[in-house]
mmCIF file of N, CA and C in Angstrom:
data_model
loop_
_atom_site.group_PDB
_atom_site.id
_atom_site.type_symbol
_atom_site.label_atom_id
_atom_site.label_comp_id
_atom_site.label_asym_id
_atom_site.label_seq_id
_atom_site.Cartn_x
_atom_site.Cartn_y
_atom_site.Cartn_z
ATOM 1 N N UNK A 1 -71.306 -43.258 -2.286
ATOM 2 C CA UNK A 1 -71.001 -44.573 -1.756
ATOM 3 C C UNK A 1 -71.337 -44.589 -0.265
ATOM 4 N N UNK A 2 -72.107 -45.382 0.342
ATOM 5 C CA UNK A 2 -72.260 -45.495 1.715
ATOM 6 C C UNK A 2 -71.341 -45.804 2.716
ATOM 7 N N UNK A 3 -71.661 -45.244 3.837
ATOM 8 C CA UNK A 3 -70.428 -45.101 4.858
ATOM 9 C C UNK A 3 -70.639 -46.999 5.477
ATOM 10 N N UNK A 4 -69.172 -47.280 5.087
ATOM 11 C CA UNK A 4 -69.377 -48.956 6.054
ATOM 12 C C UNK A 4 -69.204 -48.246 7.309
ATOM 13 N N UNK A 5 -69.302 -47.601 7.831
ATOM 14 C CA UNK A 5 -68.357 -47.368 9.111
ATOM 15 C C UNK A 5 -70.520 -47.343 10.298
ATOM 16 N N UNK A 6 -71.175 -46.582 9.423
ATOM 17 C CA UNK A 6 -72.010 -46.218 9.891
ATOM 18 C C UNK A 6 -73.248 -47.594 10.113
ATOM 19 N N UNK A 7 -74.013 -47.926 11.041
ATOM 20 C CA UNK A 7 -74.738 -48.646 11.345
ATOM 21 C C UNK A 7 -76.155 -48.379 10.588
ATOM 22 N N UNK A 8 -76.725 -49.318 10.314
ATOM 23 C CA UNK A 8 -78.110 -48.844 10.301
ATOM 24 C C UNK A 8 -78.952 -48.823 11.181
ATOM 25 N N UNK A 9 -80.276 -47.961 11.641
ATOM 26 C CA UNK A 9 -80.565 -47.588 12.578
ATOM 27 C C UNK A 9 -81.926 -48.272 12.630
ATOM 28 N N UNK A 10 -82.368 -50.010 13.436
ATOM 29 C CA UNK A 10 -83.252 -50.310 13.539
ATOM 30 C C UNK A 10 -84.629 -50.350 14.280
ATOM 31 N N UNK A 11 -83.947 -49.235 15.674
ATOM 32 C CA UNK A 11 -84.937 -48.977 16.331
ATOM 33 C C UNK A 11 -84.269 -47.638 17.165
ATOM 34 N N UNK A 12 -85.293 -47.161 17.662
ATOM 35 C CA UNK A 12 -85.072 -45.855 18.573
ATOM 36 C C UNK A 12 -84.107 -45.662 19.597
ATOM 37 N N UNK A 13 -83.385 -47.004 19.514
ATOM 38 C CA UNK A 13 -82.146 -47.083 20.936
ATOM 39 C C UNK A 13 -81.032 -46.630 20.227
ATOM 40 N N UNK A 14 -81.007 -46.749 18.517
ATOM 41 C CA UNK A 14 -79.728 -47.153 17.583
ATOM 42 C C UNK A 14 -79.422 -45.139 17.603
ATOM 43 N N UNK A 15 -80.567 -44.604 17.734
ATOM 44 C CA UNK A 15 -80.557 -42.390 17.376
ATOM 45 C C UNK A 15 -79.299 -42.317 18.712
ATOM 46 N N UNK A 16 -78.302 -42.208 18.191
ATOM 47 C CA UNK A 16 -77.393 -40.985 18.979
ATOM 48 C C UNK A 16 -77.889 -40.293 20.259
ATOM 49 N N UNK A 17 -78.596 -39.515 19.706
ATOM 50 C CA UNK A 17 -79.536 -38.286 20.489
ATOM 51 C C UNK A 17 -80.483 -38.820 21.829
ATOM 52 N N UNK A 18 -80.915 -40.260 21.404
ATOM 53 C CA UNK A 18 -82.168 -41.025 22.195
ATOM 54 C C UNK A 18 -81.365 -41.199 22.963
ATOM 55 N N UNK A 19 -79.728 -41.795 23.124
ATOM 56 C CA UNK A 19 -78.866 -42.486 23.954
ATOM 57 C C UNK A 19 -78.207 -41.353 24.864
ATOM 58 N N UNK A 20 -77.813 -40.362 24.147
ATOM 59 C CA UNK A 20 -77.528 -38.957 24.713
ATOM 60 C C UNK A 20 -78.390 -38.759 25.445
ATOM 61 N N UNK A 21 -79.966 -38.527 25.031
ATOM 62 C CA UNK A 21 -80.489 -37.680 26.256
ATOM 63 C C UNK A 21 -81.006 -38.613 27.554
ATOM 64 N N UNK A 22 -81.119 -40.173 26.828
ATOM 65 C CA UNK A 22 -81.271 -41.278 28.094
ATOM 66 C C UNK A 22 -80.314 -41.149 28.893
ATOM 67 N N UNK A 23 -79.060 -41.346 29.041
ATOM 68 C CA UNK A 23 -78.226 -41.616 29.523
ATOM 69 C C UNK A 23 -77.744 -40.082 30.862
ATOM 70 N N UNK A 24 -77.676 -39.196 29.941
ATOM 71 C CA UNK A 24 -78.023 -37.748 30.971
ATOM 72 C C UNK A 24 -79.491 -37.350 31.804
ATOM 73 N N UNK A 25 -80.553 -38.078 31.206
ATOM 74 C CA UNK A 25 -81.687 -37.779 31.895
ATOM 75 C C UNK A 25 -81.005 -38.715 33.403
ATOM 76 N N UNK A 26 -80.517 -39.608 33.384
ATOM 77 C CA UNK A 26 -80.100 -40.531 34.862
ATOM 78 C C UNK A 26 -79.550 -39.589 35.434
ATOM 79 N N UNK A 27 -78.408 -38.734 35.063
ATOM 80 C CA UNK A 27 -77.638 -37.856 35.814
ATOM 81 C C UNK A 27 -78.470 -36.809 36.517
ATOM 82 N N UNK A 28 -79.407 -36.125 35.743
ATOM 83 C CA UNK A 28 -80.379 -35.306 36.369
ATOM 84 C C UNK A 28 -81.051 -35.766 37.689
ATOM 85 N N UNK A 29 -81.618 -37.258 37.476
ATOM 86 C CA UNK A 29 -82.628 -37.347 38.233
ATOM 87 C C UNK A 29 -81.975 -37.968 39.817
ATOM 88 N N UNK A 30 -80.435 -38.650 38.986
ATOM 89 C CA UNK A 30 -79.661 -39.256 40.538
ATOM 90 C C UNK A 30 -79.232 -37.723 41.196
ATOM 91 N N UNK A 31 -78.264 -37.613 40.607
ATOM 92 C CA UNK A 31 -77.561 -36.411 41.709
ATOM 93 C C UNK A 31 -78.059 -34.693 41.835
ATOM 94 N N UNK A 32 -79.030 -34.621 41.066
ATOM 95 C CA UNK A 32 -79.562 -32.947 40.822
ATOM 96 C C UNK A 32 -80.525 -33.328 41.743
ATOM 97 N N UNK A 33 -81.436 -33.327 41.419
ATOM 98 C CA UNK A 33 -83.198 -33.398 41.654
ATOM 99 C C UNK A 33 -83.388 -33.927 43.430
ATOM 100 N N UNK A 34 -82.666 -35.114 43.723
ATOM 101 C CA UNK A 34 -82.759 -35.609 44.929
ATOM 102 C C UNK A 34 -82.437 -34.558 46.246
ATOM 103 N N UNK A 35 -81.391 -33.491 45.253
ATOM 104 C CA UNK A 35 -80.843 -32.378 46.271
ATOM 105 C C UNK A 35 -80.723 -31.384 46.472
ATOM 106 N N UNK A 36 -82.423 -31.108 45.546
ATOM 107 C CA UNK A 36 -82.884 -29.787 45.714
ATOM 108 C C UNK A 36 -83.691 -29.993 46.392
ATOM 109 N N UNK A 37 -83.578 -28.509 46.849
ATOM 110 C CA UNK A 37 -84.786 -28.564 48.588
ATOM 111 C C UNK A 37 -85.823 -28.688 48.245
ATOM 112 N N UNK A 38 -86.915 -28.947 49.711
ATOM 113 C CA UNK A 38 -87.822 -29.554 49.460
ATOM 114 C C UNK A 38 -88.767 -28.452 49.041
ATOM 115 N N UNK A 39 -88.896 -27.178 49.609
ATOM 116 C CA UNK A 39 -89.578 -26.037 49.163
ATOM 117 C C UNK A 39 -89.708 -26.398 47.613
ATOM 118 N N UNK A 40 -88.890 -26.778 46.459
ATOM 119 C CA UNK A 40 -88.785 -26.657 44.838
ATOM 120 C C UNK A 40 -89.784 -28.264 45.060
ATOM 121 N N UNK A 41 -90.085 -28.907 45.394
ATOM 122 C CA UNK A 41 -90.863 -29.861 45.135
ATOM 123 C C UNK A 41 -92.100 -29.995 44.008
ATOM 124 N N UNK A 42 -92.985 -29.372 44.285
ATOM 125 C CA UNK A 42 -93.773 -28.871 43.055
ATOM 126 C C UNK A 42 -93.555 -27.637 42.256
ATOM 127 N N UNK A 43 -92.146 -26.967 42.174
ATOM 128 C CA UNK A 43 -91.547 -26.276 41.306
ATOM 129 C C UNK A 43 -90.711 -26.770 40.175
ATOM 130 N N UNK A 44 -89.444 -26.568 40.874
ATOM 131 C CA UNK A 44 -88.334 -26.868 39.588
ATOM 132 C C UNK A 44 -88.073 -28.543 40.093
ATOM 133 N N UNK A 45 -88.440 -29.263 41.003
ATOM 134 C CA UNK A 45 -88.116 -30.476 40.591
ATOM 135 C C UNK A 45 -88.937 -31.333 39.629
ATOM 136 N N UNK A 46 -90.049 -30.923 40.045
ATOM 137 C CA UNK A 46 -91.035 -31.657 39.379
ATOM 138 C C UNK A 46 -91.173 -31.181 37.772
ATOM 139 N N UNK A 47 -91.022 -29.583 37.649
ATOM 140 C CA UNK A 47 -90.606 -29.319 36.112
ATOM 141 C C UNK A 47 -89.599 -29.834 35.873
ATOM 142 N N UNK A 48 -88.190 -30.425 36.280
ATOM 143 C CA UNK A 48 -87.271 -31.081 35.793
ATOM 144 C C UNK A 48 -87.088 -32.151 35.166
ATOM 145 N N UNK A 49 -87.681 -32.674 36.494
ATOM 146 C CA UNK A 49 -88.302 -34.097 35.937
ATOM 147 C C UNK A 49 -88.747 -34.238 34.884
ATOM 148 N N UNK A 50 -89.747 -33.569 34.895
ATOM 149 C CA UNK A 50 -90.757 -33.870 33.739
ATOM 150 C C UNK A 50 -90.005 -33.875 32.512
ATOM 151 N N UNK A 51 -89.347 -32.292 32.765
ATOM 152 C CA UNK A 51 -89.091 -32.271 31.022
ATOM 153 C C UNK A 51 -87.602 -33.264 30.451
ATOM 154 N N UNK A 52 -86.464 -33.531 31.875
ATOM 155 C CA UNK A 52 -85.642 -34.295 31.345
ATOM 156 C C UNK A 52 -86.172 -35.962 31.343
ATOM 157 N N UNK A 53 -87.517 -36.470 32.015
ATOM 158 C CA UNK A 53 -87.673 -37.776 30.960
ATOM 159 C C UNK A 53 -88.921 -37.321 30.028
ATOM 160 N N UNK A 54 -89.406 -36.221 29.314
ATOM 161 C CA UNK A 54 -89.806 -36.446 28.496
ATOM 162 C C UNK A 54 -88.974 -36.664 27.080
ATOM 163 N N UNK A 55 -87.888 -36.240 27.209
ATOM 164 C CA UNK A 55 -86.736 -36.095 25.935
ATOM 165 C C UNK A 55 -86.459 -37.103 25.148
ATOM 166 N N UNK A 56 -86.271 -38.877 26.151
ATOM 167 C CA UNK A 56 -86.087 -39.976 25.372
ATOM 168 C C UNK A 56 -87.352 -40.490 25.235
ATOM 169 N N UNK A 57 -88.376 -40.186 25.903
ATOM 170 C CA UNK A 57 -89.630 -40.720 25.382
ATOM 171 C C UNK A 57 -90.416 -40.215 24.303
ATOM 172 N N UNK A 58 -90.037 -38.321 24.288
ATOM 173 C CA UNK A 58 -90.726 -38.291 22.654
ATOM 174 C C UNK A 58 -89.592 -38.646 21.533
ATOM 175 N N UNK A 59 -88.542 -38.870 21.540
ATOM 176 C CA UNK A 59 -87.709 -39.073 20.695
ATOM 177 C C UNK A 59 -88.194 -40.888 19.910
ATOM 178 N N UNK A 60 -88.470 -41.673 21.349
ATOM 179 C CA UNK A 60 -88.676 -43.051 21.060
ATOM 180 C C UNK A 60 -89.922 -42.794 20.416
ATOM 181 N N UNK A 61 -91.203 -42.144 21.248
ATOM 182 C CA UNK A 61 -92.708 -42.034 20.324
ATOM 183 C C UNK A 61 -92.508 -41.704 18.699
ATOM 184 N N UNK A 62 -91.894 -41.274 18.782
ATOM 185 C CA UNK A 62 -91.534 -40.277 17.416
ATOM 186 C C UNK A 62 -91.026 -41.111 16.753
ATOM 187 N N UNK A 63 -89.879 -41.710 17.008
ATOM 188 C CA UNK A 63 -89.369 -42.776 15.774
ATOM 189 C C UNK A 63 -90.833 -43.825 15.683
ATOM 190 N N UNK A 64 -91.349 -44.245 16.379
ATOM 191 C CA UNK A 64 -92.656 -44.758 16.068
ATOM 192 C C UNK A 64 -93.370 -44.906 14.758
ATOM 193 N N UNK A 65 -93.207 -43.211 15.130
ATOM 194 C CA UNK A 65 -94.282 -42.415 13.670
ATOM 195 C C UNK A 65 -93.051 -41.980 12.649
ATOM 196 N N UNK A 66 -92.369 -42.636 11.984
ATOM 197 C CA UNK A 66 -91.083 -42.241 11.603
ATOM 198 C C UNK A 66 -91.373 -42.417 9.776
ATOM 199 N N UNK A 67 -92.662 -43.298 9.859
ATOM 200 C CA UNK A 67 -93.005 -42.887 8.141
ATOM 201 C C UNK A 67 -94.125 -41.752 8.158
ATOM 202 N N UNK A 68 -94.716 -41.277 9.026
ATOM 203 C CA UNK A 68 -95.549 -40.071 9.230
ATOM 204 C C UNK A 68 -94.475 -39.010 8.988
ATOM 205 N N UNK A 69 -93.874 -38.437 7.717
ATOM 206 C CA UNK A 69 -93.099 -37.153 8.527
ATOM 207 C C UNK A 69 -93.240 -36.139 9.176
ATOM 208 N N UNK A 70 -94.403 -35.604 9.383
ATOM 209 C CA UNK A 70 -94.771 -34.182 9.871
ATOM 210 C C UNK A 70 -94.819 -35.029 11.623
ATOM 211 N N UNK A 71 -95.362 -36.533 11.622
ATOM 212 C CA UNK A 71 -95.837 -37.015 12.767
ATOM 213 C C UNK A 71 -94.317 -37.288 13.331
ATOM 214 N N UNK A 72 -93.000 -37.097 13.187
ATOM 215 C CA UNK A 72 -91.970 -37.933 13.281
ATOM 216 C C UNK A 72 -91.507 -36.334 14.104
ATOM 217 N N UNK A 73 -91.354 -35.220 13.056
ATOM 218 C CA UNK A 73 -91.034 -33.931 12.878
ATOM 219 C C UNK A 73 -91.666 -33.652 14.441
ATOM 220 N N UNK A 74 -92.941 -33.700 14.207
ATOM 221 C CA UNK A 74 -93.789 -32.885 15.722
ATOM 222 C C UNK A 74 -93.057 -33.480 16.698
ATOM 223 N N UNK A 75 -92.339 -34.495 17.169
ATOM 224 C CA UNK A 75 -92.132 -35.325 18.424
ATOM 225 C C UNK A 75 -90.815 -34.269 18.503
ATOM 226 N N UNK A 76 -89.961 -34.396 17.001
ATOM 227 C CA UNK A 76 -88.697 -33.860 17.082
ATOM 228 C C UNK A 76 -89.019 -32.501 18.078
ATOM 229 N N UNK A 77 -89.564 -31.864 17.342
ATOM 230 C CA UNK A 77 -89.796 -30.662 17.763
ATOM 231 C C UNK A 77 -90.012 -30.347 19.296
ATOM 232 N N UNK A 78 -90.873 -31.120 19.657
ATOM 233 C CA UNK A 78 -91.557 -31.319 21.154
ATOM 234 C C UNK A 78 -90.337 -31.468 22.104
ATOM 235 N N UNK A 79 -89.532 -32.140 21.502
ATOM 236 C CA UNK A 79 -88.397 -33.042 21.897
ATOM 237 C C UNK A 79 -87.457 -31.822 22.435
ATOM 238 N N UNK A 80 -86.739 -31.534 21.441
ATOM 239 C CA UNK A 80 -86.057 -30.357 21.400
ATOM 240 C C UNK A 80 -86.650 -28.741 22.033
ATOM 241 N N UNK A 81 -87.961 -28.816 22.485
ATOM 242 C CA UNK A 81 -88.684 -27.692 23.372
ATOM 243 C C UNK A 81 -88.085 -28.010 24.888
ATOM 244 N N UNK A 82 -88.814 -29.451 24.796
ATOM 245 C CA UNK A 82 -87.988 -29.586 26.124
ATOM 246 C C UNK A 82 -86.536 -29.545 26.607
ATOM 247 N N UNK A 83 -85.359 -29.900 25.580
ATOM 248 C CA UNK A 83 -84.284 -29.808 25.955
ATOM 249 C C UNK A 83 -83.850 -28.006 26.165
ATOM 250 N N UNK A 84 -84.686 -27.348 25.648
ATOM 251 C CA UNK A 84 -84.328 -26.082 25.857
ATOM 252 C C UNK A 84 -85.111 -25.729 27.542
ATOM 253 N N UNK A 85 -86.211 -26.874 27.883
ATOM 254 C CA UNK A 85 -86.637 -26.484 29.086
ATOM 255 C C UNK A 85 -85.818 -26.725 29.859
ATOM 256 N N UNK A 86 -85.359 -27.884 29.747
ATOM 257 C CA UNK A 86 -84.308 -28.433 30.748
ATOM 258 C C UNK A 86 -82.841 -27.814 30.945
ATOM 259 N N UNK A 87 -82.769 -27.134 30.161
ATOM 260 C CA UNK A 87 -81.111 -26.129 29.771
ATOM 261 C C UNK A 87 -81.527 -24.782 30.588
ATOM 262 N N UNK A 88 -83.045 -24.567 30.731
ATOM 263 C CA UNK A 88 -82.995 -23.429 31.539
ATOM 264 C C UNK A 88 -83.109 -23.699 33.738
ATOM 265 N N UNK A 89 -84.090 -25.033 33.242
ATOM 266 C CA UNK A 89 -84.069 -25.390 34.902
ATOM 267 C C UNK A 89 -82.641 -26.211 34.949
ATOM 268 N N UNK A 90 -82.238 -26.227 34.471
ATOM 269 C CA UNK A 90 -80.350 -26.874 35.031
ATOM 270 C C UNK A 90 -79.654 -25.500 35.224
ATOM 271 N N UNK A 91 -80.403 -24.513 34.638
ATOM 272 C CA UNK A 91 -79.046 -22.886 34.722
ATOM 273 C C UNK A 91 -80.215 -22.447 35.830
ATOM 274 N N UNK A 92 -81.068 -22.955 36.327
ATOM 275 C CA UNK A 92 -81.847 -22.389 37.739
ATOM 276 C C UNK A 92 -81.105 -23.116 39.043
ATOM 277 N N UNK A 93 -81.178 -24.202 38.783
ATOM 278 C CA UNK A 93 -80.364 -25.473 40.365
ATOM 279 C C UNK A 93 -78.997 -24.647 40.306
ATOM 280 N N UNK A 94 -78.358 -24.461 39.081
ATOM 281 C CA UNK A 94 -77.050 -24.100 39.257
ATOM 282 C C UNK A 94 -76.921 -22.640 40.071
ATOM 283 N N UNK A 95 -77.469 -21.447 39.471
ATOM 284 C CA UNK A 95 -77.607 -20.653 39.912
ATOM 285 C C UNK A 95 -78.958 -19.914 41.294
ATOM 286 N N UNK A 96 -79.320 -20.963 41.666
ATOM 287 C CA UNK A 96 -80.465 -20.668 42.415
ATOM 288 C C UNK A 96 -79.890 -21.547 43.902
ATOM 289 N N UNK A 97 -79.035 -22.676 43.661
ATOM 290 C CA UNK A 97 -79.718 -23.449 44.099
ATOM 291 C C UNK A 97 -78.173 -24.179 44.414
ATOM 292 N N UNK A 98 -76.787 -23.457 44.425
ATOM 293 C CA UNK A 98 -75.873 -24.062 43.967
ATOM 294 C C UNK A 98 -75.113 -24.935 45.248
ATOM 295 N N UNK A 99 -75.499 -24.492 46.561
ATOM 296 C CA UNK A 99 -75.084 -24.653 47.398
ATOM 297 C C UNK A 99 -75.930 -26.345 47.859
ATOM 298 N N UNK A 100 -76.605 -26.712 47.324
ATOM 299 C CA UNK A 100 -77.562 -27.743 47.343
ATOM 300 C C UNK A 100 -76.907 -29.136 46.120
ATOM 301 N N UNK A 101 -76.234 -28.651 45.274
ATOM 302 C CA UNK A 101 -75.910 -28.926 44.160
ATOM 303 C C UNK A 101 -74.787 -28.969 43.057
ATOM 304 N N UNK A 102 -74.367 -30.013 42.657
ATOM 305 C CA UNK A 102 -72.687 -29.869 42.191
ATOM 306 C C UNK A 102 -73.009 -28.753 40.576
ATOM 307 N N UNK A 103 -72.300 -27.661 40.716
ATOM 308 C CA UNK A 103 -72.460 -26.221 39.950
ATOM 309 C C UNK A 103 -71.725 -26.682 38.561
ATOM 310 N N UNK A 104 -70.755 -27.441 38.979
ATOM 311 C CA UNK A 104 -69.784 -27.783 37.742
ATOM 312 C C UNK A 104 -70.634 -28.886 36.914
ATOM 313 N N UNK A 105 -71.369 -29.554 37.527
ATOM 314 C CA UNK A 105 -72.313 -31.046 36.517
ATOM 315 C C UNK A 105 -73.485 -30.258 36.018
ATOM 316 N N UNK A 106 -74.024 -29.308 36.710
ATOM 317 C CA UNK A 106 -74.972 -28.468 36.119
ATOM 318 C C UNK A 106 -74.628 -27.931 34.505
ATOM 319 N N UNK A 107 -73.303 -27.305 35.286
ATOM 320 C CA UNK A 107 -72.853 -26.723 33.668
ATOM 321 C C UNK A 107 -72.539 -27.911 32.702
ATOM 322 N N UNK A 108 -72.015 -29.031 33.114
ATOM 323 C CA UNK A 108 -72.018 -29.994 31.953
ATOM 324 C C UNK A 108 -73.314 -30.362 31.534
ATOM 325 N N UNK A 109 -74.328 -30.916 32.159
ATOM 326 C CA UNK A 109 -75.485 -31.145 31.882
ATOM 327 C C UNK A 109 -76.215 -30.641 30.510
ATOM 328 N N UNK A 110 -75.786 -29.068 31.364
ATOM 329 C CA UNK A 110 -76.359 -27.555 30.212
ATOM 330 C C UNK A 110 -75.632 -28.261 28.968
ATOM 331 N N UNK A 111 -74.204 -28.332 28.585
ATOM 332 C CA UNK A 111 -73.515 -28.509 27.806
ATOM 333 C C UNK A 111 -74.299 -29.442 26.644
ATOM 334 N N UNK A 112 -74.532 -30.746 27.479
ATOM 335 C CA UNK A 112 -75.104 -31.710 26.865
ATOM 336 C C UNK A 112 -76.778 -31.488 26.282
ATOM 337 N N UNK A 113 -77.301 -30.904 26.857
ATOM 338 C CA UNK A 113 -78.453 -30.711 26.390
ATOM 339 C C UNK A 113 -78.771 -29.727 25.344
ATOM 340 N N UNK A 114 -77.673 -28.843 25.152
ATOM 341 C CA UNK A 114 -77.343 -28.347 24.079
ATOM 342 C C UNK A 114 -77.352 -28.617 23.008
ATOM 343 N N UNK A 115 -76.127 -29.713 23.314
ATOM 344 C CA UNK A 115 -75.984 -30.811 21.984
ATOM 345 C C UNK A 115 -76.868 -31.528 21.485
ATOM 346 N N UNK A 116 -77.712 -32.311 22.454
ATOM 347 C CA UNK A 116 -78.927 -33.484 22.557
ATOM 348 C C UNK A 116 -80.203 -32.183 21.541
ATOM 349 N N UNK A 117 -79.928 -30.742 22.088
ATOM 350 C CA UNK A 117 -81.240 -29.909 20.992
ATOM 351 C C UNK A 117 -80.417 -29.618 19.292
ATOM 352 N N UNK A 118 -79.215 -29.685 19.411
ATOM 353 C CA UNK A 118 -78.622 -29.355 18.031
ATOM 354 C C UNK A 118 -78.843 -30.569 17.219
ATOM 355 N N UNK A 119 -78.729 -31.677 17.969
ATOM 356 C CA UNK A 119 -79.010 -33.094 17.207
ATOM 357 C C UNK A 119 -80.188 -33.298 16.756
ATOM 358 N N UNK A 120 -81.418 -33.045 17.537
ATOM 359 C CA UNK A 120 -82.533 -33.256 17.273
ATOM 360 C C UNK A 120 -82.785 -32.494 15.991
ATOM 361 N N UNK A 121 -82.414 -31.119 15.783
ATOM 362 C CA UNK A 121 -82.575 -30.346 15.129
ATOM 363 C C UNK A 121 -82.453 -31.017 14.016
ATOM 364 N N UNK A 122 -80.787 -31.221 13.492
ATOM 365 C CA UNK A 122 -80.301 -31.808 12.771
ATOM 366 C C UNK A 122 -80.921 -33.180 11.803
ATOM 367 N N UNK A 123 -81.454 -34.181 13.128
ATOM 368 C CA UNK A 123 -81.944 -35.176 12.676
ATOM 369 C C UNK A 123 -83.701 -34.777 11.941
ATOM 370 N N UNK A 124 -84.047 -33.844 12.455
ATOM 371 C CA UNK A 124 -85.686 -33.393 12.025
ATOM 372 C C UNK A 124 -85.116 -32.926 10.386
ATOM 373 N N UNK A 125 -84.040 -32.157 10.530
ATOM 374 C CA UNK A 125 -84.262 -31.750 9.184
ATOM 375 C C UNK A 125 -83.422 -33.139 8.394
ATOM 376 N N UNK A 126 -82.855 -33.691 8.412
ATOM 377 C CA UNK A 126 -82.440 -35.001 7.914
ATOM 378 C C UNK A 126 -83.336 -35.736 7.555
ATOM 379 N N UNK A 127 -84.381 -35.761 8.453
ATOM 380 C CA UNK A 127 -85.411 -37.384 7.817
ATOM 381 C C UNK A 127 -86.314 -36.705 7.217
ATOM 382 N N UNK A 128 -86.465 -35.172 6.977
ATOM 383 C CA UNK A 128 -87.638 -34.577 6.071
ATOM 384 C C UNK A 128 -87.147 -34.451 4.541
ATOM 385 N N UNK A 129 -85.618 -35.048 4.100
ATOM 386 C CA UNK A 129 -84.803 -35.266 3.000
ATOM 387 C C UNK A 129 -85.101 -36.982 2.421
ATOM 388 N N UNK A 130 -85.264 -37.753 3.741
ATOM 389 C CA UNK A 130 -85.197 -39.150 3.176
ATOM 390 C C UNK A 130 -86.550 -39.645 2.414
ATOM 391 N N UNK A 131 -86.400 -40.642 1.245
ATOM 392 C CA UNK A 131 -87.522 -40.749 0.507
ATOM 393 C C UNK A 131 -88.410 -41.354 1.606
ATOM 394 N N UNK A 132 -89.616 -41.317 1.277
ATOM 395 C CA UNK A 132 -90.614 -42.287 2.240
ATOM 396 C C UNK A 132 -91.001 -43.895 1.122
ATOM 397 N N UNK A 133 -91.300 -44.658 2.280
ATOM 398 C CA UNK A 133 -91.769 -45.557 1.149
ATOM 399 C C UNK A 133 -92.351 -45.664 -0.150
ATOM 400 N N UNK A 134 -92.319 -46.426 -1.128
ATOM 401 C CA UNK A 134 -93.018 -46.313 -1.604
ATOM 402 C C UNK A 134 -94.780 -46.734 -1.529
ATOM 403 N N UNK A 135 -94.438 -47.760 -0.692
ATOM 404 C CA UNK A 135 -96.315 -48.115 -0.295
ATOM 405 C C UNK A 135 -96.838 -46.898 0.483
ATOM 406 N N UNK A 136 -96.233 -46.330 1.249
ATOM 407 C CA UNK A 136 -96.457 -45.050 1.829
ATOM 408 C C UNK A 136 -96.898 -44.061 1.493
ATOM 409 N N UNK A 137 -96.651 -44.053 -0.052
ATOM 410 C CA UNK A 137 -96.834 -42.782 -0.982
ATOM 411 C C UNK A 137 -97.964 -43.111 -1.808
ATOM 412 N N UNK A 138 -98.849 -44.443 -1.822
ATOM 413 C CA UNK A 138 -99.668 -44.893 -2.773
ATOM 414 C C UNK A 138 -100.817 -45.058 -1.374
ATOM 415 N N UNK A 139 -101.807 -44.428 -2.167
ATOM 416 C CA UNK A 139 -102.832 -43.887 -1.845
ATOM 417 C C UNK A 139 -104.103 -45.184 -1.757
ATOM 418 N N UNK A 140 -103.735 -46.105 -2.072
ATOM 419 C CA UNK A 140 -104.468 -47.219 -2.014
ATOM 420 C C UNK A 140 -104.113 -48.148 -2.755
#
């Protein structure tokens, strides 16, 4: 019997995970990134950057391709590379860099991006269970 409780999910804003890692990619880029020194400029800020807004953008590309499964899967995947990038340059600012930087939001950050890669996980292997269309499956 289906959950009333649960929404259906009509676009890429409705994923948990998309809202999770949007919503923490802001935290990164307001209070981390602005206040690491300038020496990390084309180091760890600019890898930060990168990889904490690539997270809601392959998540959104990806639901895109969301009747492609392998094409849906690859974004997941991509997705979740980066949250493991970003879990290591957040344990670099923290520990590299701490005096520049609130040590305790670092570690939450880490926390969250944790979660944001267990979800992804989760959801990759979830939609490789759901039927695909049927026009999807007919070959012409």
């Amino acid at each position: 019997m289906p959950d009333k409780d649960k929404k259906s999910i009509t676009s890429f804003k409705g994923l948990e995970v998309y809202q999770n890692s949007y919503k923490t990619c802001t935290k990164v880029m307001t209070p981390i990134i602005p206040n690491l020194p300038e020496s990390e400029k084309y180091d760890l800020k600019r890898q930060l950057s990168e990889s904490v807004k690539a997270i809601p953008r392959l998540i959104a590309e990806g639901y895109a391709k969301r009747h492609q499964r392998q094409g849906f899967q690859k974004y997941l995947d991509d997705a979740m590379a980066e949250c493991n990038e970003t879990i290591v340059g957040m344990e670099m600012c923290k520990d590299f860099f701490g005096k520049y930087v609130d040590t305790k939001l670092c570690e939450e950050l880490v926390s969250i991006y944790d979660v944001c890669g267990r979800q992804l996980y989760r959801l990759r292997a979830a939609w490789g269970k759901f039927p695909r269309e049927k026009s999807l499956r007919s070959k012409g």
